[in-house]
Each structure stands twice: as C-alpha cells, then as structure tokens.
Amino acid sequence: MGEDWHETSGNEFGFWELEIPRIKTISAFSPGVSIYSPVGWQVIGGTTAEKNARCTRFDAPGRVTFINDQARGWNAADWWSGYQLVDDSGNSQPLMSRTDTTVRPDLKLMTTANWLVGCLATTSNGQAGEAFYALAPDGTKYWFDHLIYTQADTLQKPLWSNSPLGMAASSGNTLAVSGKKPGPTPQIIADTDQLERQYASLLVTRVEDRFGNWVTYHYTAGKLDSIDASDGRHVGLTFNTSGGTATITVGSGPTARSWGYAYNGVTHLTTTHQLTVTRPDGSTWQYSLPVLPASALKTSLESPSPTCSSQPEDWDLFVDGTITSPAGATLTLRVNRKRFARSYVPKQCWGGESGTPDSGYPVYPKEWYAFAVVSRTISGSGLSTAIWNYSYSAPVSSWYQDCATPTSCASTVWTDVTDPDGSRRRSIFSNKFNETENKLLREEVYSPSSQLLRATDYAYATVAAGATNPYPWPTRLGNDKQTRTNSQTSGQWAPVRQAIITQQGRAFANTVNSFDAYARPTNVTKNSASSP
C-alpha cells in the first residue's frame, strides 16, 4: 500500500480493498473541457451517444482539450492505462478487442486468459452508456454493469510538452522532438497543464455457472451490502461511516457467522496501518503493514534537466510489515526500493526541446522503480525462526540502436530465493523488449554448498515480429488500445513449447509437437537420455 494509494472498486476496507470482480479503467474528470473531450468513461466519438458506446465502439478515450485554453491538451498516451478485467481472485488481465470473431461473434472482446466479453446496452444503476457481459474459460457468466467512480491522481505537465502520439519518426529509431514552447497567447492561463482523473469500474452484479446456479451482488451508493445465492445463502456487509470498522456476516438467525474488521492508523500521516480480523470463534489475525511511499518510486527524470536516457538514482528504503496468525505465528516481510530494467528498448523521446538531442522523456522506459521483497521470516512461540532471503541481479538496460546484434547486449535477469537450510533457487527471465519479455527461461536449484542439483530450461511458442506464424492461432489475438506497451507480448499467446530438466547428468524433455487453435497441446513427447 502507498501513501497515494487509491482503491478502484469503490469498496474500501480501511487501507485495504474488497476485490469485487469488475472491468476497470481510468477516466478524465477535468472541468472546462470541450464538447469533444471524454468525460468519465467515454471512448473516441463525435457525439455523446458514440462516446458512451464504450463496448460496441471499444477504443481509447479521445483527446482531452479545453474550451478557454488552447495551449492545454492531453492524448490518451499521456495519461491513460487501458482496460483491465479483474477476476474473483483479484487478478487483473488487459482487455482487448478480438482480431478473429469467427467463434462467438457477439463477444467482440477478450483477454489472453481466454475470457470473452460482449456488450450490454445499459448499466444497472442508471449511469449513462453501455456495460459488459463476460464468459469465463470454465463457462461461468458475469454481468459487469454497476458503474462507479473513485478518486485518482491528478497529472501535471508543461504546457509546451509533446505527446508521444504527436511526433514523427526520424533516423536512428529515435523520434524527433518538436516541443517548442508556444508564443504568448491570451488563452494561456498557467505555465502547466493539469488533468484531473477518476478510476471507473463496472462492478459485477450477477455470476452464473454453466449449470444455472447464480449469485447476485447488491450495492448501495456503490458499496457492496449483500450477496445472495440461488440456493438461499446470504452474505451481508456493513461499514462504519468513518471507514474504521466493517463486518461480513454469512447466513442469518442463530446460524449466522460474522467476521469483524477493525482498523486504526487509517490516515495519510501514519507510517503503519493496523488491521485486526476477528473470526466467528473470537480468534484474531493481526496485520501491521507499512506505508510504501509513492514518492520513493520517483526517478531522477524529474530533475531540473532530465534527458530521455537519464538513469534513476539508486538508494535503499527498507520497510517491514508483519502478519500474526491466531496461533501466534508471525510472518515478517521486508521490502526494499529496487531499480528494474529491460534491454533492446526502442529509443523514442518526447516532450523535449527542438534542437536538443536526447531531451524529454522516453515513450518506452527502460528503467523504473518498484518495491521488492528482500526477506521473509516466520517466528513465534515454539517455532524456530526461519528466514527466506531474496536477491536480484543488477538491472540490465539498453537501447535497441546501441546493440549491434541480437546477442551483443545482455538480456536476462535473475531472482534468487535462499531457503532457511541454505539451499537456493534461481529463476532467470528474459528482459528483452520483444516477444520473450518477462518469460521464465531457466530455473536452477542449488544445495546449501552451492552445488547445482537441477536445472529446467523453457522454450515458448512465440512469434517474432515480422516472422511467419507456424501456429494455428493468430499472431495477434487482439488490440488493448495502448500505444506505449510492448505490443509483441500483449495480445499474443505464448504457451510452453518445451521444458528440459537436467538432473544428475541426464536430460528429461517434455516437448509439445502440435497445438490446437486455442494454444492447447494436442501431441506431446516425453523422453530422456538413455541410462548410463
């Protein structure tokens, strides 16, 4: 959790969030915009009806412009983060339009996890515009049609800043910058351009499995207050108006069971947030989790003289959080501010000054910060303290045009987990800006004496940009309408094609010889080298 944390479901539990299934995005919310600008969850369109057709006209938001200030303006690439489907477990998947709608043409959207999504003509709570209907891979149906808005961060940029959508390419795979500050004009009212934003979520109202069993979700002013099931089960939720307590009750009458949630330290000024969860038997879970300040993730790109290639400045920020079980066992998690990077990134700069090479900001950043776990400790009465330590390779970054060949620049990173007994597991990933980015390439298991015991190498059914597709599914499954993502990975299935385990001097291979049109194996060979 961070000091600038915002929940997107409209159902805040102190500084936690109730993970209600939903389809979400971020929307513009600035006053004084022109009639052609998106207001709330709207897409590109010339009329209000077209802009509210958020499903049938699935697209990015239009450009935000302002009636009385011609120097201001925001393209979607400046501020928008796409659409995401959040499932029952809280896992988020990018939502995109389908390139092939031969099967179920009524469901024009999808995720790479094989959710299919179609359109509903209206929302269920009177908000303008369309809603969504989804079909999960197991056949479960979801109605996402209760539209709510919650607070998001306001963005700010110089008035003369360019957008990556508005630049033309130049030689060397670097975009020309032409962000010259405009001359004096009576329309300019400030030196900076601000954009107010909101999170928009279409919450689930009904879930029905393929046998017809269903549950319905009921809301009051966007807050979930009950869930009812077709077999008569009932879940009720109550919230303290100040947000300090919440109760979830299952059932009714003498058989009802309740879970209580009590919070303290729920302010932006505290450094630790406490949560006590009281179970029906009176036992409790205790959570004491730190604020992870969003300011710690800012980089030197915000210095007075940033460049497109500026490297973030490294410094540590260790914070600890604890979770204590009813039995008294305590898990302590330590996290640290870490710099991460990727390689072979196309260098494209925007927002700079004319005639100043490398000025501005990268369209595709090659380095960034995130909080990462560095240790995990379990302790308590009657327990021997056990510690797992996490370590990470140094960040490896490069621009595509600085790498002479496809192999001249380093393009892998690793994470090590050392167990309490001293054994170690290393996971090696690709960080190359192509179809392999973020793929697990190799796993290694070491003994406490650092002897390699087992290694597993992975190969994937991916298709490189411009290459012939040998698989029975489209190279591009869809379009997530984002312009600043790695398009070679988004919208592409990439199942494991081969896994080779090497152990005690022998290799054991699992090879997929063919797939069906849904990237499922249809013919697999498992073999090993002959015994010594």
Short mmCIF file of C-alpha atoms in Angstrom, two decimals, residues 44-486:
data_model
loop_
_atom_site.label_atom_id
_atom_site.label_comp_id
_atom_site.label_asym_id
_atom_site.label_seq_id
_atom_site.Cartn_x
_atom_site.Cartn_y
_atom_site.Cartn_z
CA ILE A 44 -13.46 8.38 -29.12
CA GLY A 45 -16.63 9.70 -30.76
CA GLY A 46 -18.28 12.75 -32.27
CA THR A 47 -21.50 12.62 -30.25
CA THR A 48 -22.37 11.80 -26.66
CA ALA A 49 -24.05 8.56 -27.76
CA GLU A 50 -20.93 7.49 -29.66
CA LYS A 51 -18.65 8.34 -26.74
CA ASN A 52 -20.87 6.36 -24.33
CA ALA A 53 -20.77 3.29 -26.60
CA ARG A 54 -17.80 2.07 -24.55
CA CYS A 55 -18.27 -1.56 -25.58
CA THR A 56 -19.61 -1.58 -29.15
CA ARG A 57 -17.12 1.18 -30.08
CA PHE A 58 -14.36 -0.22 -27.82
CA ASP A 59 -11.46 2.19 -28.11
CA ALA A 60 -9.17 4.55 -26.22
CA PRO A 61 -10.55 7.84 -24.88
CA GLY A 62 -10.48 10.81 -27.23
CA ARG A 63 -8.11 13.74 -26.84
CA VAL A 64 -8.87 15.98 -23.86
CA THR A 65 -8.99 19.65 -24.87
CA PHE A 66 -10.22 22.75 -23.05
CA ILE A 67 -12.69 25.40 -24.20
CA ASN A 68 -10.90 28.52 -22.96
CA ASP A 69 -7.28 27.34 -23.02
CA GLN A 70 -5.98 26.25 -26.41
CA ALA A 71 -2.47 25.59 -25.05
CA ARG A 72 -3.77 22.68 -22.99
CA GLY A 73 -4.41 19.18 -24.27
CA TRP A 74 -3.90 15.51 -23.43
CA ASN A 75 -3.77 12.48 -25.73
CA ALA A 76 -4.65 9.09 -24.26
CA ALA A 77 -0.99 8.02 -24.34
CA ASP A 78 -0.23 10.83 -21.88
CA TRP A 79 -2.49 9.69 -19.06
CA TRP A 80 -4.50 6.54 -19.80
CA SER A 81 -3.63 2.94 -18.75
CA GLY A 82 -6.02 0.81 -20.82
CA TYR A 83 -8.82 -1.52 -19.69
CA GLN A 84 -8.46 -4.38 -17.21
CA LEU A 85 -10.72 -7.26 -16.20
CA VAL A 86 -10.35 -8.17 -12.50
CA ASP A 87 -11.48 -11.72 -11.65
CA ASP A 88 -12.77 -13.26 -8.41
CA SER A 89 -9.23 -13.68 -7.06
CA GLY A 90 -8.22 -10.08 -7.72
CA ASN A 91 -6.04 -10.99 -10.72
CA SER A 92 -6.00 -8.30 -13.42
CA GLN A 93 -5.94 -9.04 -17.17
CA PRO A 94 -5.74 -6.50 -20.00
CA LEU A 95 -8.98 -6.34 -22.01
CA MET A 96 -8.67 -6.06 -25.79
CA SER A 97 -10.68 -6.25 -28.98
CA ARG A 98 -10.56 -9.62 -30.78
CA THR A 99 -8.91 -9.95 -34.18
CA ASP A 100 -10.89 -13.12 -35.02
CA THR A 101 -14.57 -13.28 -34.03
CA THR A 102 -15.48 -16.40 -36.06
CA VAL A 103 -16.43 -18.16 -32.81
CA ARG A 104 -18.98 -16.21 -30.74
CA PRO A 105 -19.04 -13.04 -32.88
CA ASP A 106 -21.30 -11.45 -30.25
CA LEU A 107 -18.38 -11.45 -27.82
CA LYS A 108 -16.05 -8.95 -29.50
CA LEU A 109 -13.56 -8.52 -26.65
CA MET A 110 -11.20 -10.93 -24.86
CA THR A 111 -8.22 -11.40 -22.56
CA THR A 112 -5.19 -13.62 -23.20
CA ALA A 113 -6.52 -15.87 -20.39
CA ASN A 114 -9.46 -16.68 -22.70
CA TRP A 115 -12.20 -14.62 -21.14
CA LEU A 116 -14.65 -13.47 -23.83
CA VAL A 117 -16.58 -10.24 -23.32
CA GLY A 118 -19.67 -8.81 -25.01
CA CYS A 119 -21.89 -5.76 -24.64
CA LEU A 120 -24.90 -4.79 -22.55
CA ALA A 121 -26.97 -1.86 -23.76
CA THR A 122 -27.20 -0.10 -20.38
CA THR A 123 -25.81 -0.07 -16.88
CA SER A 124 -27.92 -1.35 -13.98
CA ASN A 125 -27.55 1.76 -11.80
CA GLY A 126 -28.64 4.49 -14.21
CA GLN A 127 -25.20 5.68 -15.30
CA ALA A 128 -25.06 6.66 -18.98
CA GLY A 129 -23.58 4.30 -21.52
CA GLU A 130 -23.04 0.62 -22.15
CA ALA A 131 -21.89 -2.17 -19.85
CA PHE A 132 -20.22 -5.58 -20.31
CA TYR A 133 -21.11 -9.25 -20.19
CA ALA A 134 -18.29 -11.82 -19.81
CA LEU A 135 -17.84 -15.54 -20.31
CA ALA A 136 -15.01 -17.11 -18.31
CA PRO A 137 -12.98 -20.07 -19.70
CA ASP A 138 -14.91 -22.51 -17.47
CA GLY A 139 -18.27 -21.30 -18.84
CA THR A 140 -19.19 -19.04 -15.92
CA LYS A 141 -21.08 -15.89 -16.94
CA TYR A 142 -20.53 -12.43 -15.41
CA TRP A 143 -22.61 -9.26 -15.68
CA PHE A 144 -20.41 -6.15 -15.23
CA ASP A 145 -22.94 -3.33 -15.23
CA HIS A 146 -22.80 -1.28 -12.00
CA LEU A 147 -20.70 1.77 -12.89
CA ILE A 148 -18.89 3.68 -10.13
CA TYR A 149 -16.10 6.28 -9.99
CA THR A 150 -13.37 6.73 -7.36
CA GLN A 151 -10.53 9.19 -6.88
CA ALA A 152 -7.35 9.02 -8.97
CA ASP A 153 -4.20 11.13 -9.11
CA THR A 154 -4.12 14.46 -10.93
CA LEU A 155 -1.42 14.73 -13.58
CA GLN A 156 0.64 17.78 -14.50
CA LYS A 157 2.95 18.59 -17.42
CA PRO A 158 4.47 21.71 -19.06
CA LEU A 159 2.11 23.45 -21.47
CA TRP A 160 4.58 23.01 -24.32
CA SER A 161 5.10 19.29 -23.69
CA ASN A 162 4.59 17.00 -26.69
CA SER A 163 2.63 13.77 -26.65
CA PRO A 164 4.20 10.57 -28.00
CA LEU A 165 1.23 10.28 -30.35
CA GLY A 166 2.01 13.58 -32.00
CA MET A 167 5.62 13.03 -33.09
CA ALA A 168 7.09 11.87 -36.36
CA ALA A 169 9.87 9.30 -36.58
CA SER A 170 13.36 10.31 -37.56
CA SER A 171 16.50 8.37 -38.40
CA GLY A 172 18.17 6.12 -35.86
CA ASN A 173 14.88 4.83 -34.48
CA THR A 174 14.65 7.98 -32.35
CA LEU A 175 11.65 10.23 -32.57
CA ALA A 176 12.15 13.87 -33.42
CA VAL A 177 11.25 16.30 -30.67
CA SER A 178 9.48 19.50 -31.53
CA GLY A 179 8.13 20.57 -28.18
CA LYS A 180 8.91 24.26 -28.55
CA LYS A 181 7.08 26.48 -26.10
CA PRO A 182 4.37 28.43 -27.91
CA GLY A 183 4.47 32.20 -28.10
CA PRO A 184 2.32 34.43 -25.91
CA THR A 185 -1.40 33.92 -26.33
CA PRO A 186 -4.35 35.18 -24.29
CA GLN A 187 -5.61 31.61 -23.93
CA ILE A 188 -2.68 30.56 -21.71
CA ILE A 189 -3.72 30.80 -18.06
CA ALA A 190 -0.82 28.92 -16.43
CA ASP A 191 2.64 27.51 -17.18
CA THR A 192 1.48 23.95 -16.54
CA ASP A 193 -1.35 21.78 -17.80
CA GLN A 194 -3.26 19.70 -15.25
CA LEU A 195 -5.60 16.78 -15.82
CA GLU A 196 -7.91 15.58 -13.09
CA ARG A 197 -8.77 11.88 -13.28
CA GLN A 198 -11.02 9.22 -11.76
CA TYR A 199 -10.95 5.44 -11.69
CA ALA A 200 -14.02 3.98 -13.39
CA SER A 201 -15.22 0.46 -12.64
CA LEU A 202 -18.13 -1.61 -13.87
CA LEU A 203 -18.76 -3.89 -10.88
CA VAL A 204 -20.23 -7.37 -11.18
CA THR A 205 -23.93 -7.74 -10.32
CA ARG A 206 -24.53 -11.38 -11.26
CA VAL A 207 -22.43 -14.54 -11.67
CA GLU A 208 -23.95 -17.71 -13.11
CA ASP A 209 -22.21 -21.05 -13.70
CA ARG A 210 -22.92 -23.32 -16.67
CA PHE A 211 -25.43 -25.33 -14.63
CA GLY A 212 -27.60 -22.30 -13.91
CA ASN A 213 -26.53 -21.71 -10.30
CA TRP A 214 -26.14 -18.00 -9.59
CA VAL A 215 -25.15 -15.32 -7.10
CA THR A 216 -26.22 -11.67 -7.23
CA TYR A 217 -24.35 -8.66 -5.83
CA HIS A 218 -26.31 -5.73 -4.36
CA TYR A 219 -24.93 -2.22 -3.86
CA THR A 220 -25.97 0.96 -2.08
CA ALA A 221 -24.26 4.09 -3.41
CA GLY A 222 -21.57 1.87 -4.91
CA LYS A 223 -20.93 -0.05 -1.68
CA LEU A 224 -21.50 -3.81 -1.72
CA ASP A 225 -24.05 -4.54 1.01
CA SER A 226 -25.13 -8.12 0.27
CA ILE A 227 -24.62 -11.19 -1.90
CA ASP A 228 -27.43 -13.70 -2.47
CA ALA A 229 -27.20 -17.19 -3.98
CA SER A 230 -29.75 -19.32 -5.82
CA ASP A 231 -29.54 -21.96 -3.06
CA GLY A 232 -30.65 -19.47 -0.39
CA ARG A 233 -27.28 -18.49 1.04
CA HIS A 234 -26.82 -14.85 2.02
CA VAL A 235 -23.79 -12.69 2.82
CA GLY A 236 -24.27 -9.24 4.39
CA LEU A 237 -21.72 -6.45 4.71
CA THR A 238 -21.84 -3.39 6.95
CA PHE A 239 -19.40 -0.48 7.12
CA ASN A 240 -18.73 2.13 9.74
CA THR A 241 -19.35 5.50 8.12
CA SER A 242 -15.86 6.66 9.10
CA GLY A 243 -14.30 3.60 7.47
CA GLY A 244 -12.82 2.32 10.76
CA THR A 245 -14.73 -0.98 11.00
CA ALA A 246 -16.53 -3.43 8.75
CA THR A 247 -18.44 -6.65 9.31
CA ILE A 248 -19.14 -9.55 6.96
CA THR A 249 -21.99 -11.83 8.06
CA VAL A 250 -22.78 -15.18 6.44
CA GLY A 251 -26.27 -16.55 6.95
CA SER A 252 -28.97 -15.22 9.27
CA GLY A 253 -30.57 -16.01 12.59
CA PRO A 254 -28.89 -18.30 15.13
CA THR A 255 -26.67 -19.93 12.50
CA ALA A 256 -25.19 -16.63 11.30
CA ARG A 257 -21.43 -16.25 11.45
CA SER A 258 -19.64 -12.90 11.41
CA TRP A 259 -16.12 -11.69 10.66
CA GLY A 260 -15.15 -8.28 12.01
CA TYR A 261 -12.55 -5.91 10.55
CA ALA A 262 -11.21 -3.12 12.78
CA TYR A 263 -8.68 -0.55 11.59
CA ASN A 264 -6.51 2.06 13.20
CA GLY A 265 -3.87 4.34 11.81
CA VAL A 266 -6.01 4.88 8.73
CA THR A 267 -4.69 8.28 7.75
CA HIS A 268 -2.21 9.54 5.18
CA LEU A 269 0.03 10.74 8.02
CA THR A 270 0.67 7.39 9.70
CA THR A 271 3.56 5.16 8.71
CA THR A 272 1.90 1.84 9.63
CA HIS A 273 -1.67 0.64 9.14
CA GLN A 274 -3.13 -1.83 11.60
CA LEU A 275 -5.92 -4.31 10.89
CA THR A 276 -7.49 -6.81 13.28
CA VAL A 277 -9.70 -9.51 11.77
CA THR A 278 -11.89 -11.23 14.35
CA ARG A 279 -13.22 -14.62 13.31
CA PRO A 280 -16.57 -16.13 14.40
CA ASP A 281 -14.84 -18.08 17.21
CA GLY A 282 -13.29 -14.89 18.62
CA SER A 283 -9.73 -15.61 17.48
CA THR A 284 -7.92 -12.89 15.53
CA TRP A 285 -5.49 -12.23 12.73
CA GLN A 286 -3.30 -9.16 13.21
CA TYR A 287 -1.89 -7.16 10.29
CA SER A 288 0.66 -4.39 10.77
CA LEU A 289 1.71 -3.20 7.33
CA PRO A 290 3.79 -0.14 6.44
CA VAL A 291 3.08 2.72 4.12
CA LEU A 292 5.11 2.31 0.93
CA PRO A 293 5.53 5.95 -0.13
CA ALA A 294 4.77 6.56 -3.77
CA SER A 295 7.37 9.33 -3.70
CA ALA A 296 10.07 6.66 -3.33
CA LEU A 297 9.30 5.40 -6.83
CA LYS A 298 10.00 8.75 -8.48
CA THR A 299 13.19 8.90 -10.52
CA SER A 300 15.81 11.42 -11.48
CA LEU A 301 13.83 12.03 -14.68
CA GLU A 302 12.11 14.72 -12.64
CA SER A 303 15.39 16.58 -12.12
CA PRO A 304 15.72 20.15 -13.46
CA SER A 305 17.48 18.93 -16.63
CA PRO A 306 16.15 15.46 -17.46
CA THR A 307 17.09 13.55 -20.57
CA CYS A 308 15.43 10.68 -22.34
CA SER A 309 18.32 8.44 -21.23
CA SER A 310 18.52 9.63 -17.62
CA GLN A 311 19.29 6.77 -15.26
CA PRO A 312 17.38 6.71 -11.96
CA GLU A 313 19.41 7.26 -8.82
CA ASP A 314 19.75 4.23 -6.54
CA TRP A 315 19.08 4.39 -2.82
CA ASP A 316 17.61 1.92 -0.33
CA LEU A 317 14.31 2.20 1.54
CA PHE A 318 13.74 -0.85 3.75
CA VAL A 319 10.31 -1.25 5.36
CA ASP A 320 8.92 -4.15 7.42
CA GLY A 321 5.39 -5.46 7.82
CA THR A 322 4.01 -8.26 9.99
CA ILE A 323 1.06 -10.67 9.90
CA THR A 324 0.28 -12.67 13.06
CA SER A 325 -1.97 -15.75 12.97
CA PRO A 326 -4.46 -16.77 15.69
CA ALA A 327 -1.93 -19.39 16.87
CA GLY A 328 0.74 -16.72 17.38
CA ALA A 329 3.00 -17.43 14.41
CA THR A 330 4.24 -14.16 12.88
CA LEU A 331 5.27 -13.57 9.29
CA THR A 332 7.60 -10.59 8.82
CA LEU A 333 8.04 -9.26 5.31
CA ARG A 334 10.84 -6.84 4.47
CA VAL A 335 10.69 -4.93 1.19
CA ASN A 336 13.12 -2.52 -0.41
CA ARG A 337 13.04 0.03 -3.18
CA LYS A 338 14.61 -1.64 -6.24
CA ARG A 339 15.54 -0.46 -9.72
CA PHE A 340 14.45 -2.73 -12.55
CA ALA A 341 15.32 -2.54 -16.24
CA ARG A 342 14.84 -4.05 -19.67
CA SER A 343 17.02 -4.36 -22.75
CA TYR A 344 16.78 -3.71 -26.51
CA VAL A 345 14.19 -0.99 -25.92
CA PRO A 346 13.44 1.22 -28.97
CA LYS A 347 14.58 4.71 -28.10
CA GLN A 348 11.80 7.22 -28.69
CA CYS A 349 11.82 10.55 -26.85
CA TRP A 350 9.01 13.04 -26.36
CA GLY A 351 8.34 16.26 -24.52
CA GLY A 352 11.77 17.75 -25.23
CA GLU A 353 13.01 20.97 -26.79
CA SER A 354 13.65 21.47 -30.51
CA GLY A 355 17.31 21.13 -31.41
CA THR A 356 18.22 19.45 -28.11
CA PRO A 357 19.08 15.78 -28.71
CA ASP A 358 18.01 13.28 -26.08
CA SER A 359 15.83 15.80 -24.27
CA GLY A 360 12.43 14.91 -22.90
CA TYR A 361 11.16 11.56 -21.69
CA PRO A 362 11.14 8.00 -23.11
CA VAL A 363 7.98 6.70 -24.77
CA TYR A 364 9.13 3.20 -23.70
CA PRO A 365 11.05 3.49 -20.40
CA LYS A 366 13.95 1.10 -19.99
CA GLU A 367 14.31 1.57 -16.21
CA TRP A 368 11.88 2.05 -13.33
CA TYR A 369 11.45 1.53 -9.60
CA ALA A 370 9.27 -0.89 -7.66
CA PHE A 371 9.16 -2.32 -4.15
CA ALA A 372 10.50 -5.89 -3.95
CA VAL A 373 10.56 -8.46 -1.14
CA VAL A 374 14.09 -8.95 0.26
CA SER A 375 13.31 -11.29 3.16
CA ARG A 376 10.52 -13.36 4.68
CA THR A 377 10.70 -14.52 8.32
CA ILE A 378 8.42 -16.84 10.29
CA SER A 379 8.74 -16.79 14.08
CA GLY A 380 6.68 -17.34 17.20
CA SER A 381 6.37 -19.22 20.44
CA GLY A 382 7.52 -22.83 19.99
CA LEU A 383 8.88 -22.12 16.50
CA SER A 384 12.45 -21.98 15.30
CA THR A 385 12.88 -18.73 13.42
CA ALA A 386 13.03 -19.43 9.68
CA ILE A 387 14.27 -16.85 7.17
CA TRP A 388 13.98 -16.81 3.38
CA ASN A 389 16.21 -14.24 1.64
CA TYR A 390 15.57 -12.79 -1.83
CA SER A 391 18.25 -11.25 -4.04
CA TYR A 392 18.11 -9.78 -7.52
CA SER A 393 20.55 -9.34 -10.38
CA ALA A 394 21.81 -5.85 -11.13
CA PRO A 395 19.48 -4.01 -13.52
CA VAL A 396 20.43 -4.53 -17.17
CA SER A 397 19.16 -1.92 -19.61
CA SER A 398 19.95 -0.97 -23.19
CA TRP A 399 18.53 0.90 -26.17
CA TYR A 400 17.89 -1.19 -29.28
CA GLN A 401 20.02 1.01 -31.52
CA ASP A 402 23.01 0.67 -29.14
CA CYS A 403 23.05 -3.13 -29.51
CA ALA A 404 24.93 -4.12 -32.67
CA THR A 405 23.49 -7.64 -32.87
CA PRO A 406 20.58 -9.56 -31.33
CA THR A 407 23.00 -11.01 -28.75
CA SER A 408 25.52 -8.21 -28.16
CA CYS A 409 23.63 -6.72 -25.18
CA ALA A 410 22.75 -8.61 -22.00
CA SER A 411 19.08 -9.53 -21.99
CA THR A 412 18.40 -11.70 -18.93
CA VAL A 413 17.89 -11.03 -15.24
CA TRP A 414 17.55 -13.37 -12.27
CA THR A 415 15.97 -13.67 -8.83
CA ASP A 416 17.40 -15.89 -6.07
CA VAL A 417 15.48 -17.30 -3.11
CA THR A 418 17.63 -18.78 -0.34
CA ASP A 419 15.76 -21.13 1.99
CA PRO A 420 16.36 -21.42 5.77
CA ASP A 421 18.51 -24.53 5.21
CA GLY A 422 20.83 -22.64 2.82
CA SER A 423 19.52 -24.21 -0.39
CA ARG A 424 18.89 -21.77 -3.20
CA ARG A 425 16.55 -21.45 -6.19
CA ARG A 426 17.39 -19.15 -9.09
CA SER A 427 14.82 -18.04 -11.68
CA ILE A 428 16.18 -16.49 -14.88
CA PHE A 429 13.93 -14.28 -17.02
CA SER A 430 14.18 -12.53 -20.35
CA ASN A 431 14.05 -8.75 -20.07
CA LYS A 432 14.36 -8.20 -23.82
CA PHE A 433 11.82 -5.85 -25.41
CA ASN A 434 10.41 -8.42 -27.83
CA GLU A 435 8.07 -11.39 -27.78
CA THR A 436 10.06 -13.05 -24.94
CA GLU A 437 9.93 -10.17 -22.42
CA ASN A 438 9.22 -11.39 -18.84
CA LYS A 439 9.28 -15.06 -19.87
CA LEU A 440 10.86 -17.54 -17.44
CA LEU A 441 13.81 -19.05 -19.34
CA ARG A 442 15.55 -21.21 -16.77
CA GLU A 443 15.21 -22.44 -13.18
CA GLU A 444 18.16 -23.70 -11.12
CA VAL A 445 18.19 -25.50 -7.76
CA TYR A 446 21.36 -25.43 -5.64
CA SER A 447 22.36 -27.34 -2.50
CA PRO A 448 23.43 -25.48 0.68
CA SER A 449 27.00 -25.92 -0.59
CA SER A 450 26.07 -24.18 -3.90
CA GLN A 451 26.18 -27.38 -5.97
CA LEU A 452 23.80 -27.28 -8.94
CA LEU A 453 21.29 -30.11 -8.40
CA ARG A 454 18.70 -29.49 -11.10
CA ALA A 455 18.11 -27.10 -13.98
CA THR A 456 14.99 -26.61 -16.10
CA ASP A 457 15.11 -24.77 -19.43
CA TYR A 458 11.96 -23.43 -21.10
CA ALA A 459 11.13 -22.58 -24.70
CA TYR A 460 7.87 -20.93 -25.78
CA ALA A 461 5.58 -20.95 -28.78
CA THR A 462 6.13 -17.28 -29.61
CA VAL A 463 6.28 -15.49 -32.95
CA ALA A 464 8.90 -12.81 -33.54
CA ALA A 465 7.86 -9.55 -35.17
CA GLY A 466 7.74 -10.00 -38.95
CA ALA A 467 8.24 -13.77 -38.78
CA THR A 468 5.94 -16.39 -40.31
CA ASN A 469 3.47 -17.75 -37.79
CA PRO A 470 3.78 -21.58 -37.59
CA TYR A 471 0.94 -21.96 -35.07
CA PRO A 472 -2.81 -22.42 -35.66
CA TRP A 473 -3.81 -19.24 -33.81
CA PRO A 474 -3.41 -15.59 -34.85
CA THR A 475 -0.11 -13.91 -34.04
CA ARG A 476 -2.11 -11.03 -32.61
CA LEU A 477 -5.18 -12.11 -30.68
CA GLY A 478 -6.37 -8.56 -30.12
CA ASN A 479 -5.64 -4.91 -29.51
CA ASP A 480 -5.64 -3.42 -26.00
CA LYS A 481 -5.68 0.13 -27.45
CA GLN A 482 -2.47 1.00 -25.60
CA THR A 483 0.31 2.70 -27.57
CA ARG A 484 3.13 2.61 -25.01
CA THR A 485 3.25 -1.10 -24.21
CA ASN A 486 5.34 -3.88 -25.72
#
